mmCIF file of C-alpha atoms in Angstrom:
data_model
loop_
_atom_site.group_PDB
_atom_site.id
_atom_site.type_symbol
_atom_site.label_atom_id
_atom_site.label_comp_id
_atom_site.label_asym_id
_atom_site.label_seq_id
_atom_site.Cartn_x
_atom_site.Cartn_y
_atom_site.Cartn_z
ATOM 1 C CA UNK L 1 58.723 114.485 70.197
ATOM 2 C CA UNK L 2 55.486 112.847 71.752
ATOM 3 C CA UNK L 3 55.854 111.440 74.721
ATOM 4 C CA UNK L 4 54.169 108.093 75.302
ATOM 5 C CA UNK L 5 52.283 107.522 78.370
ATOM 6 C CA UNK L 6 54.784 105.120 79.958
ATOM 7 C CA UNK L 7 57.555 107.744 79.218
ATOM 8 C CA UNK L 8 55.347 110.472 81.053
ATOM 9 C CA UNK L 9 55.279 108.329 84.069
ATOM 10 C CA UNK L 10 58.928 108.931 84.875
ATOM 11 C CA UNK L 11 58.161 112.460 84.846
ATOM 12 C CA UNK L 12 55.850 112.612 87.454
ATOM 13 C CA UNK L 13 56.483 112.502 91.314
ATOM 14 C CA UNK L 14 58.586 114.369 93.863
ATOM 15 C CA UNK L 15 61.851 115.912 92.367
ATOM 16 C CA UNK L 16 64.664 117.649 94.574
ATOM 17 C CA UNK L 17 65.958 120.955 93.524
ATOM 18 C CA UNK L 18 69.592 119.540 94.158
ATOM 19 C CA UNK L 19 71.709 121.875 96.328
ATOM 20 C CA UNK L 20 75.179 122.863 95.180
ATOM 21 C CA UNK L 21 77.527 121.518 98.200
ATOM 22 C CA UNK L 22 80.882 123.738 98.522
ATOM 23 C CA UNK L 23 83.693 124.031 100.629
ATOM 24 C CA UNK L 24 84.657 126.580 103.348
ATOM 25 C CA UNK L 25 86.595 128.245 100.439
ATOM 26 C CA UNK L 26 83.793 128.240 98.123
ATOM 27 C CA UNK L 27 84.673 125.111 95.605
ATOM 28 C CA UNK L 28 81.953 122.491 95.136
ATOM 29 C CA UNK L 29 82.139 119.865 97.508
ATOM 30 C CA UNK L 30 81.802 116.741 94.775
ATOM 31 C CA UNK L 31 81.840 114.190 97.659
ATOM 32 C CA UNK L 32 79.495 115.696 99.514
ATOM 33 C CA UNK L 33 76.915 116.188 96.394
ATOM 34 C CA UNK L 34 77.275 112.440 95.700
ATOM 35 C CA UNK L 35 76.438 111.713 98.885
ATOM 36 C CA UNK L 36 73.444 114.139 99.098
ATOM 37 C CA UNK L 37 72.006 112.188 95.738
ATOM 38 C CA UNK L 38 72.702 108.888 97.793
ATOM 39 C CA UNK L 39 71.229 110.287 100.431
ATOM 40 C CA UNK L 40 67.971 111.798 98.228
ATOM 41 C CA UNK L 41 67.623 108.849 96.180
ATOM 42 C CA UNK L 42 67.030 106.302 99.895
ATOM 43 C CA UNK L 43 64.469 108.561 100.372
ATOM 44 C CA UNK L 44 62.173 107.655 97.408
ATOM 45 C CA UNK L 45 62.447 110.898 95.448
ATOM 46 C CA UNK L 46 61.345 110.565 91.756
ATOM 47 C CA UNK L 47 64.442 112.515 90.489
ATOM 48 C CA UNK L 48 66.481 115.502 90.632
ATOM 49 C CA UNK L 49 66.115 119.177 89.086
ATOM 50 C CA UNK L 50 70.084 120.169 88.662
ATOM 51 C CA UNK L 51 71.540 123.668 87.903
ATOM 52 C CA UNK L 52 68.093 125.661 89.272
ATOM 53 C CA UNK L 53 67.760 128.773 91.810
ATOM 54 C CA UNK L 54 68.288 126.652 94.651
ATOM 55 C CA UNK L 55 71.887 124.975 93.189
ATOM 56 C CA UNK L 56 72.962 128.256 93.006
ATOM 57 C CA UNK L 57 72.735 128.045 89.545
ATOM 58 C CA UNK L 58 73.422 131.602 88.345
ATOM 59 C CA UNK L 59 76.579 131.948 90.696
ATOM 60 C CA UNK L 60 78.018 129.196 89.123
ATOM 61 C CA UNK L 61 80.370 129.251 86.195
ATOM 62 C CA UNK L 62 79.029 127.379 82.629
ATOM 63 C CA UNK L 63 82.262 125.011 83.553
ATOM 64 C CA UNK L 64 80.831 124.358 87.235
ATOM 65 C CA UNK L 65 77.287 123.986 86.204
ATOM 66 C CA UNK L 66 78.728 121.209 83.065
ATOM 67 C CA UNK L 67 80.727 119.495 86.511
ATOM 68 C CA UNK L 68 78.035 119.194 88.638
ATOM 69 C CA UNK L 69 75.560 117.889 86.092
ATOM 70 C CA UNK L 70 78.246 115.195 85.108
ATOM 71 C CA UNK L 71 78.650 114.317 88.901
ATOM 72 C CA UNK L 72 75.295 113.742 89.474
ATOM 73 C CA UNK L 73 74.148 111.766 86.494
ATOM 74 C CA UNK L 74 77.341 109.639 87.341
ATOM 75 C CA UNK L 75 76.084 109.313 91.032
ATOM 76 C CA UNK L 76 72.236 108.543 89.885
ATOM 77 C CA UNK L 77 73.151 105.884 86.879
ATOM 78 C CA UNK L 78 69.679 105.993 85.347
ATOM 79 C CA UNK L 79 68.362 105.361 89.156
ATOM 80 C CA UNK L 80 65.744 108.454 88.900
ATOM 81 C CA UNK L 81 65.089 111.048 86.438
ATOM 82 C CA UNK L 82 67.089 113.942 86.166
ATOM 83 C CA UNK L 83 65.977 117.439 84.755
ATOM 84 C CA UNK L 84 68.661 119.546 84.037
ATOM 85 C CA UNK L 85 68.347 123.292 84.418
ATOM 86 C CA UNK L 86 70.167 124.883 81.493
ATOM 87 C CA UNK L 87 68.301 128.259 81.939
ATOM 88 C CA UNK L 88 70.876 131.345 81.075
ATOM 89 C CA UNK L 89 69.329 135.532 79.893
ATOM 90 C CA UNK L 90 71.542 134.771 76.880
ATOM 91 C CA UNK L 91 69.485 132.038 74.294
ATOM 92 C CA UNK L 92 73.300 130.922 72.915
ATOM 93 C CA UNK L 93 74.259 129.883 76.534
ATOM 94 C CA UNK L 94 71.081 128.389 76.812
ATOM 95 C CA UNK L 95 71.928 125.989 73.994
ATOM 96 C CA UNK L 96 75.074 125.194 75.233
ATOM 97 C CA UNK L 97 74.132 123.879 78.538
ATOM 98 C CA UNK L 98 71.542 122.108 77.173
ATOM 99 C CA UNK L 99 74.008 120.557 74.282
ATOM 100 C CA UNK L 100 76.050 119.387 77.022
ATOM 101 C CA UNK L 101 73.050 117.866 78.825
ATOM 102 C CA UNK L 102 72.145 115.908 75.981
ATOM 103 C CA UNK L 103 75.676 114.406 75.335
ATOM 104 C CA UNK L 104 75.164 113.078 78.896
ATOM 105 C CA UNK L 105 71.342 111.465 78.332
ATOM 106 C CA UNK L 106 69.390 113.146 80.699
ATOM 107 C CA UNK L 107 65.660 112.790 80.496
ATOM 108 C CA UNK L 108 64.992 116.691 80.012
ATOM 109 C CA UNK L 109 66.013 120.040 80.517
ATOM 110 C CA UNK L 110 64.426 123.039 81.602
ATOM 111 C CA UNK L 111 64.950 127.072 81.500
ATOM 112 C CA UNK L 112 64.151 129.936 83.347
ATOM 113 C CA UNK L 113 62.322 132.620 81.710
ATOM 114 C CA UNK L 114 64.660 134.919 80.134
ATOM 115 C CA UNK L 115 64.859 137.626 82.739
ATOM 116 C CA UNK L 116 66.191 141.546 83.254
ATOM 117 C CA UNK L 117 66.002 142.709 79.949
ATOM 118 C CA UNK L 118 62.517 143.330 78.915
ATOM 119 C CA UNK L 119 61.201 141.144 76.222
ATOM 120 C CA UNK L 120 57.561 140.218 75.089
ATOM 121 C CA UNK L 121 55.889 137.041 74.824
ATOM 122 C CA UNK L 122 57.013 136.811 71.291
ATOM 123 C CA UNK L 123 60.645 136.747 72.037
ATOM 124 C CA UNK L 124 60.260 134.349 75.087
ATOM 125 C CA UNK L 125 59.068 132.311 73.067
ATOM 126 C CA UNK L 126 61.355 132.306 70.585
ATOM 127 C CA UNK L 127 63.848 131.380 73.291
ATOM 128 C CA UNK L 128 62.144 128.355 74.153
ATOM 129 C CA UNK L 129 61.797 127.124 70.487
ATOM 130 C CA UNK L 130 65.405 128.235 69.691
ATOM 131 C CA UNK L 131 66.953 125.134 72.502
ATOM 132 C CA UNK L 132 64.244 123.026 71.682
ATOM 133 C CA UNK L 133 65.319 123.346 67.852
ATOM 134 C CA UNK L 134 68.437 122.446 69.221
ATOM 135 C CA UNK L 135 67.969 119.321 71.306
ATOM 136 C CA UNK L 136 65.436 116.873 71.153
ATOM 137 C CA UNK L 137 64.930 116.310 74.819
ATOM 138 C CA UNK L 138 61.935 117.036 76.874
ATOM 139 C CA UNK L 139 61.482 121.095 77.591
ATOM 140 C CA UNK L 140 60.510 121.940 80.954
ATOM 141 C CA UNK L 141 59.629 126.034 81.315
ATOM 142 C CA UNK L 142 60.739 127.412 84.762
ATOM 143 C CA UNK L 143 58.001 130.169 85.995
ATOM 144 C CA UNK L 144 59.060 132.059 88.957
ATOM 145 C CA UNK L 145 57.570 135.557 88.914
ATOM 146 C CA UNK L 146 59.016 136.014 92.290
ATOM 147 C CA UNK L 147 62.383 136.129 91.159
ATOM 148 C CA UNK L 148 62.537 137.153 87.684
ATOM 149 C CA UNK L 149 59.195 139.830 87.543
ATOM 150 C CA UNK L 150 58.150 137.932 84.732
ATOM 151 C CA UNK L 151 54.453 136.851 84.549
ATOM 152 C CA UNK L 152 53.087 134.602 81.595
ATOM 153 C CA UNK L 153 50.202 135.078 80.189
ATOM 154 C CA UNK L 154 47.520 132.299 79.212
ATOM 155 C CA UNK L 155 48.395 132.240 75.729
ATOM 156 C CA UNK L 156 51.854 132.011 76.408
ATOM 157 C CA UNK L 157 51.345 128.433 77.684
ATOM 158 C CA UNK L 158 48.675 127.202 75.327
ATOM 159 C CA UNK L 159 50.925 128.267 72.260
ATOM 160 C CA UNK L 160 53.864 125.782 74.552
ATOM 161 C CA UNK L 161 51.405 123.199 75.176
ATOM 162 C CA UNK L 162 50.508 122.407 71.438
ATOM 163 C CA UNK L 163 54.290 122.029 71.299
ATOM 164 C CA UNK L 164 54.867 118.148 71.500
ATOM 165 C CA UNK L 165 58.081 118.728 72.630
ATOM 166 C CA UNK L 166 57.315 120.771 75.462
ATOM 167 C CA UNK L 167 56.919 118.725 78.686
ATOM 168 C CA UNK L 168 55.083 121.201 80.710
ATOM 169 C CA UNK L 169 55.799 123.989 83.753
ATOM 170 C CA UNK L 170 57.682 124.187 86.994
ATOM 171 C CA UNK L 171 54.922 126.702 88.534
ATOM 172 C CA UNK L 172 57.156 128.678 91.146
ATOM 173 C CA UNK L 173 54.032 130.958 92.253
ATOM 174 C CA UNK L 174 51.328 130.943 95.164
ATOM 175 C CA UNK L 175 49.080 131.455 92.632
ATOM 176 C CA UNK L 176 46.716 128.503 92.459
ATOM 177 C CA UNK L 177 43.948 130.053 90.708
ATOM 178 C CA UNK L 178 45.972 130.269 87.466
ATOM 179 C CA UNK L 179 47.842 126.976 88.278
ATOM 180 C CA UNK L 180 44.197 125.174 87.849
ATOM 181 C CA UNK L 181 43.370 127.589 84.672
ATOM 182 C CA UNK L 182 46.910 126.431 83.069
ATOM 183 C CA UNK L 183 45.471 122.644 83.536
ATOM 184 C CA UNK L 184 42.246 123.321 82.164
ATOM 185 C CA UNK L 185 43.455 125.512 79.257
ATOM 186 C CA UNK L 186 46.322 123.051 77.926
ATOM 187 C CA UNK L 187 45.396 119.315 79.426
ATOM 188 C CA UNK L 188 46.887 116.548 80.639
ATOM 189 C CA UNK L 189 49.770 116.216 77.918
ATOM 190 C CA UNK L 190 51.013 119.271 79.713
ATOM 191 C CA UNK L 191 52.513 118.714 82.824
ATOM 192 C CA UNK L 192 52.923 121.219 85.683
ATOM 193 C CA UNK L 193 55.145 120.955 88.848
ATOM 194 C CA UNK L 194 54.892 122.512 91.631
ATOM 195 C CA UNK L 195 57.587 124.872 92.834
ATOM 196 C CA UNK L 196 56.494 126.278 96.453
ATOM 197 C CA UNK L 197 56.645 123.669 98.934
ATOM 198 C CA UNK L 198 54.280 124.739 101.391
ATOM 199 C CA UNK L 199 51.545 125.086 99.144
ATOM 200 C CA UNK L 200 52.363 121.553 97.663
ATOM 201 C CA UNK L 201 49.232 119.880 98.930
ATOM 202 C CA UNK L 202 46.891 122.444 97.747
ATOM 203 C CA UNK L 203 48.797 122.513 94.629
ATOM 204 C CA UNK L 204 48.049 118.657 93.950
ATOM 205 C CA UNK L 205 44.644 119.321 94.060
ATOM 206 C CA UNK L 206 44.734 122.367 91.637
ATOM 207 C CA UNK L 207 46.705 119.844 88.735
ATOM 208 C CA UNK L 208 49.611 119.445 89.697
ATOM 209 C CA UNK L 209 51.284 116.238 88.533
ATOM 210 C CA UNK L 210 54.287 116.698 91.360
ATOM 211 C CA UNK L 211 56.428 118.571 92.732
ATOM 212 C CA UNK L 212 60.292 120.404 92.244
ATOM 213 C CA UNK L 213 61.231 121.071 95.622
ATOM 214 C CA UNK L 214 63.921 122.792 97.738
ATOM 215 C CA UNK L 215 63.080 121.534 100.692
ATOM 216 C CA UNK L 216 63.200 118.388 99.581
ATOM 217 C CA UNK L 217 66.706 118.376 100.528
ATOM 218 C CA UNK L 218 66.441 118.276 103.927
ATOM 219 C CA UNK L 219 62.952 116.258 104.419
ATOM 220 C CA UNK L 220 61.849 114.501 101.413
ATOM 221 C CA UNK L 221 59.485 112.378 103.627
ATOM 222 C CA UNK L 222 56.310 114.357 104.017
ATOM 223 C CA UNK L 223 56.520 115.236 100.232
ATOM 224 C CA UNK L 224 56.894 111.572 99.129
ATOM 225 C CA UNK L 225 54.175 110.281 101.625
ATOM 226 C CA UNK L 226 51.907 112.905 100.185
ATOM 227 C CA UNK L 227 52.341 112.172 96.485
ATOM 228 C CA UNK L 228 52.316 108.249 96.697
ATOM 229 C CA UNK L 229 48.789 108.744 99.052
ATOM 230 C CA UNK L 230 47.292 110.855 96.792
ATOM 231 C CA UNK L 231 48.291 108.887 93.468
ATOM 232 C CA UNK L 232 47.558 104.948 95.023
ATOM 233 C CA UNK L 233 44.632 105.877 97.015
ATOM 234 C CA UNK L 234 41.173 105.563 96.033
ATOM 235 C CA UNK L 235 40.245 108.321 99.018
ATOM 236 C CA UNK L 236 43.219 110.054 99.905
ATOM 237 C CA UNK L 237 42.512 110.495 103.675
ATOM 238 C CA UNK L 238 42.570 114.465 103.877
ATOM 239 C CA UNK L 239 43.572 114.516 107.492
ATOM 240 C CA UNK L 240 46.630 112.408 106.983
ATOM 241 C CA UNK L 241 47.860 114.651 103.941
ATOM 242 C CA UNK L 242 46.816 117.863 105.737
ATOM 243 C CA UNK L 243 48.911 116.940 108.590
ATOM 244 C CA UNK L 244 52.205 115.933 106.545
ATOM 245 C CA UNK L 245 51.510 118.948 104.666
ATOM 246 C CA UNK L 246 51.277 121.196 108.431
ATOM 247 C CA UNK L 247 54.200 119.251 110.025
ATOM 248 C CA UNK L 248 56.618 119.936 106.506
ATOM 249 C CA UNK L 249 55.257 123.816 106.627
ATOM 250 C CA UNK L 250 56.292 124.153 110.344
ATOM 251 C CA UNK L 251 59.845 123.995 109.665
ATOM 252 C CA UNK L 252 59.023 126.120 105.906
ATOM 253 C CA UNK L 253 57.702 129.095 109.002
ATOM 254 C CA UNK L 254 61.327 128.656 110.932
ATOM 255 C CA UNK L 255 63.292 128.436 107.993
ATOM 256 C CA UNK L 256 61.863 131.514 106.198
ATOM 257 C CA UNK L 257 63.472 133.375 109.010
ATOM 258 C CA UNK L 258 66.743 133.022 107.539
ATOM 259 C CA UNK L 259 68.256 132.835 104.040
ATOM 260 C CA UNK L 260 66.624 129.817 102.588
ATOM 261 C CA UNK L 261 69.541 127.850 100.612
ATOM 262 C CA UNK L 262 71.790 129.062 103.681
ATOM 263 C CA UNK L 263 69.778 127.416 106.303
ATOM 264 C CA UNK L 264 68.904 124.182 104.003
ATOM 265 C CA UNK L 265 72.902 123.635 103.765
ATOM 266 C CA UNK L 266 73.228 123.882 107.397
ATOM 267 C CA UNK L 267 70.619 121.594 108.318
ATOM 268 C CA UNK L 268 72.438 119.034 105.647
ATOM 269 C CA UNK L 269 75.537 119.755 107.725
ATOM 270 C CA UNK L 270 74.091 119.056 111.089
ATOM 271 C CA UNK L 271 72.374 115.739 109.481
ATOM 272 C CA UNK L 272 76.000 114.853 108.400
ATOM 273 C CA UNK L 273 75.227 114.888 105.053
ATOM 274 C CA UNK L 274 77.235 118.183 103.994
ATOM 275 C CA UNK L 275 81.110 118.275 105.106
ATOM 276 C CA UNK L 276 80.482 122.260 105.018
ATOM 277 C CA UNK L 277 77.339 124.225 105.282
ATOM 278 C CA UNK L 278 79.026 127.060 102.886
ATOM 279 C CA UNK L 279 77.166 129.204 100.196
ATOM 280 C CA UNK L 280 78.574 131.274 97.654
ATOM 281 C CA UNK L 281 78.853 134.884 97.522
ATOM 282 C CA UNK L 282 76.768 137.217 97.553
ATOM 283 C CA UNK L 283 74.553 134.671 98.758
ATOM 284 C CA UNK L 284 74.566 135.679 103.065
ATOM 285 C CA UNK L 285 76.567 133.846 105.317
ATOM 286 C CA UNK L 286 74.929 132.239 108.549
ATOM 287 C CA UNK L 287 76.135 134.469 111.699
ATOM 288 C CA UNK L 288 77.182 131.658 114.599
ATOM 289 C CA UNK L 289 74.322 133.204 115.920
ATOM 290 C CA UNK L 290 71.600 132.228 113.698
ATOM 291 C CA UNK L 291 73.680 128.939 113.342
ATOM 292 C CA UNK L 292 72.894 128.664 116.957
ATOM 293 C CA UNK L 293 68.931 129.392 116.677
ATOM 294 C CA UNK L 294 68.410 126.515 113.449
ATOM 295 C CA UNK L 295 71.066 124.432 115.717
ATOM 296 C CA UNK L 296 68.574 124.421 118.420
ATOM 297 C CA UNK L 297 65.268 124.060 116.371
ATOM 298 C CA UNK L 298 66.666 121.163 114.818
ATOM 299 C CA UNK L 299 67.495 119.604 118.018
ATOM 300 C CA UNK L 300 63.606 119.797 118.750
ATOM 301 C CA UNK L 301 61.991 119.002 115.470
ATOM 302 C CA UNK L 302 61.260 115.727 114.912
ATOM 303 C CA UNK L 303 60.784 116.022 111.481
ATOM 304 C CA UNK L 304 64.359 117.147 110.538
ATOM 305 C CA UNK L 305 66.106 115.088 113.158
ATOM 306 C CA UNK L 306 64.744 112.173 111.932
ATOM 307 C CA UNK L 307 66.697 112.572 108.988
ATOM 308 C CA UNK L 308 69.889 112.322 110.739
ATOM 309 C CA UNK L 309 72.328 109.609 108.749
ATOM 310 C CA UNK L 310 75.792 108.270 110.136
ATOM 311 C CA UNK L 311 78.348 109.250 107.517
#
């Protein structure tokens, strides 16, 4: 697979790392996850990364993982692109998440590296070749050092990139410096997302050809303002971008405070999006204090209360 310019295009922009809505007793919420895409989608997001960390992915069974993929390429229609995450530690599983994906046309998938049991290069690899062998679609690697303690080496991704099949990175990692060495080693062909939101402006800058967000759930704004400056614009005005950039990372300083996919949900809830701000075990639970303390720091940020929507 070679993908032609025009097909690349799809592929770059400003993609939510879709939540996982549930109920109080811990079922996904299908209603409310439609609406969230609805929701996502008025915003001017490019697409949708389904199944990752922040769906709550690996608390999910294969079965719920299959359901909320269907829902949401149901919901989208071909709308935006969606990138499903079909990342497992087992390779097998792997392939049949990402069978499944194909079956319902999605424009690519993308794994996690293959994390606690200690394997080289070689065998990661392997893993990545193994699903692609399997389905033709786009491959999008997931790199998150932070939560697997798995770093990649250089040659790791310029062995991917001569892989026509492989559409590039999702770059979970403050680490700019090797985010800029990844774009010089492997080119444009390769593309490389980038996965921490508050370094998204400075990651732009290093090669990044967009962005796979979690925040984007809860204030897509400053991150689609910032990509569609920087890609129409001649000169990008640097105090405009530096701003949305400093507005988006005041509420990435509150929210750090708390568990992140915990306080995202509740935010959703108070915007009316969510019916229930629930996450899944052993994920923590908000304490009605802490509810409290986002409760009132949403009442006074302007960025997050302008997202409020009558549902």
């Amino acid at each position: 697979m070679n993908l032609i310019s025009e097909e690349r295009g799809k592929f770059k922009g400003i993609f939510t790392a879709l939540l996982t809505p549930m109920h109080e007793d811990g079922s996904i919420d299908f209603e409310s996850l439609s609406r969230l895409v609805e929701h996502q989608i008025s915003m001017g997001i490019t697409g949708f990364y389904v199944g990752g960390s922040t769906g709550e992915g690996f608390i999910l069974t294969t079965e719920e993982r299959q359901r909320v993929l269907e829902s949401v390429v149901k919901t989208t229609n071909g709308r935006v692109t969606v990138i499903a995450h079909i990342g497992c530690i087992s390779t097998m599983e792997s392939v049949k998440l990402a069978r499944h994906a194909e079956a319902l046309r999605v424009d690519a998938v993308s794994a996690v590296v293959p994390f606690y049991y200690k394997v080289t290069m070689q065998e990661i690899r392997e893993h990545y070749e193994t699903i692609m062998t399997a389905v033709p679609l786009p491959m999008l690697v997931y790199h998150y050092p932070g939560a697997t303690s798995v770093s990649l080496t250089m040659d790791f991704y310029t062995h991917m990139s001569r892989n026509s099949q492989c559409l590039g990175v999702k770059f979970t990692s403050m680490n700019l410096f090797e985010m800029q060495q990844i774009r010089a080693l492997c080119g444009e062909r390769f593309m490389i997302y980038n996965g921490h939101d508050e370094v998204y402006l400075s990651g732009a800058y290093a090669g990044a050809d967009g962005a796979i967000g979690s925040t984007f759930n809860m204030m897509p704004e400053p991150f689609v303002q910032i990509h569609a400056h920087i890609s129409t614009e001649e000169r990008p005005d640097m105090g405009l971008l530096q701003s949305l950039q400093s507005k988006a990372n005041e509420v990435v300083s509150h929210m750090v405070r708390f568990d992140v996919i915990a306080y995202e949900k509740y935010v959703l809830f108070l915007q009316g999006v969510l019916s229930s701000p629930k996450v899944r075990q052993p994920l923590k639970q908000l304490t009605e204090e802490e509810r409290q303390q986002i409760h009132d720091y949403y009442r006074s940020s302007k960025l997050l209360h302008h997202h409020r929507i009558k549902v």
